[in-house]
XYZ file of C-alpha atoms in Angstrom:
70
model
C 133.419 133.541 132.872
C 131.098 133.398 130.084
C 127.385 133.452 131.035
C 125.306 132.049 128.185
C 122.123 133.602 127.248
C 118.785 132.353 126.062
C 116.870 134.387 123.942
C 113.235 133.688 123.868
C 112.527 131.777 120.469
C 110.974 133.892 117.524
C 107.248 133.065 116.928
C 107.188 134.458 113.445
C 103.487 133.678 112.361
C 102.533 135.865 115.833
C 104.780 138.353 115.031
C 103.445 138.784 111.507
C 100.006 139.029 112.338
C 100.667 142.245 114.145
C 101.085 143.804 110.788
C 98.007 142.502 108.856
C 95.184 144.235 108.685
C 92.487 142.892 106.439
C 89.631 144.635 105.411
C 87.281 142.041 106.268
C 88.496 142.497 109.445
C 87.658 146.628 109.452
C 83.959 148.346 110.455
C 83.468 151.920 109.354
C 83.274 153.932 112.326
C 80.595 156.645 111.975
C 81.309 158.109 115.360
C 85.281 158.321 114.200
C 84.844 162.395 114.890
C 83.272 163.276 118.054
C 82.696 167.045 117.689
C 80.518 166.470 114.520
C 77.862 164.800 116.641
C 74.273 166.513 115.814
C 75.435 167.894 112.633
C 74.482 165.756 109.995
C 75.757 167.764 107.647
C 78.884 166.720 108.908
C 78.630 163.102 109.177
C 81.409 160.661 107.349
C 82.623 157.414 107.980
C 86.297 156.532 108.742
C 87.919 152.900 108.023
C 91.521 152.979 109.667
C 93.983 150.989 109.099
C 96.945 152.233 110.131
C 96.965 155.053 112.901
C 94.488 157.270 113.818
C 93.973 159.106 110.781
C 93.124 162.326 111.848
C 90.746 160.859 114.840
C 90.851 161.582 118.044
C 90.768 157.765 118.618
C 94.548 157.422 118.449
C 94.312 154.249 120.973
C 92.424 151.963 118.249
C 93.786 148.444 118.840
C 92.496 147.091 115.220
C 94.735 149.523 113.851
C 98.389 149.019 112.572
C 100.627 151.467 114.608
C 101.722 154.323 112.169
C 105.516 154.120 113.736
C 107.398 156.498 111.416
C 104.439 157.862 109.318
C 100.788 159.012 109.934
């Protein structure tokens, strides 16, 4: 007995937009490294687009998932 299957139709343009990220789209986060705070020596800017970057703010949900690189 065969049971037939139903897969759940592919929404390409949805699926694409999960890996665009525009840079219109981005905001330089000045607060990107936590432990420079009152240093301003230190201060720098960070514009991520795919990953972390060397953050801490790995859970950035504007950012493309790095998957097999970082």
């Amino acid at each position: 007995m065969a049971i037939a299957v139903q897969a759940k139709p592919l929404d390409l343009t949805s699926e694409m937009r999960t890996f665009i990220g525009r840079h219109t789209d981005k905001r330089f986060d000045w607060d990107a490294f936590p432990g420079s705070r009152g240093f301003p020596e230190l201060e720098r800017a960070q514009m991520r687009y795919i990953g972390a970057g060397g953050s801490p703010k790995a859970d950035d949900p504007s950012t493309l998932k790095p998957g097999q690189f970082t």
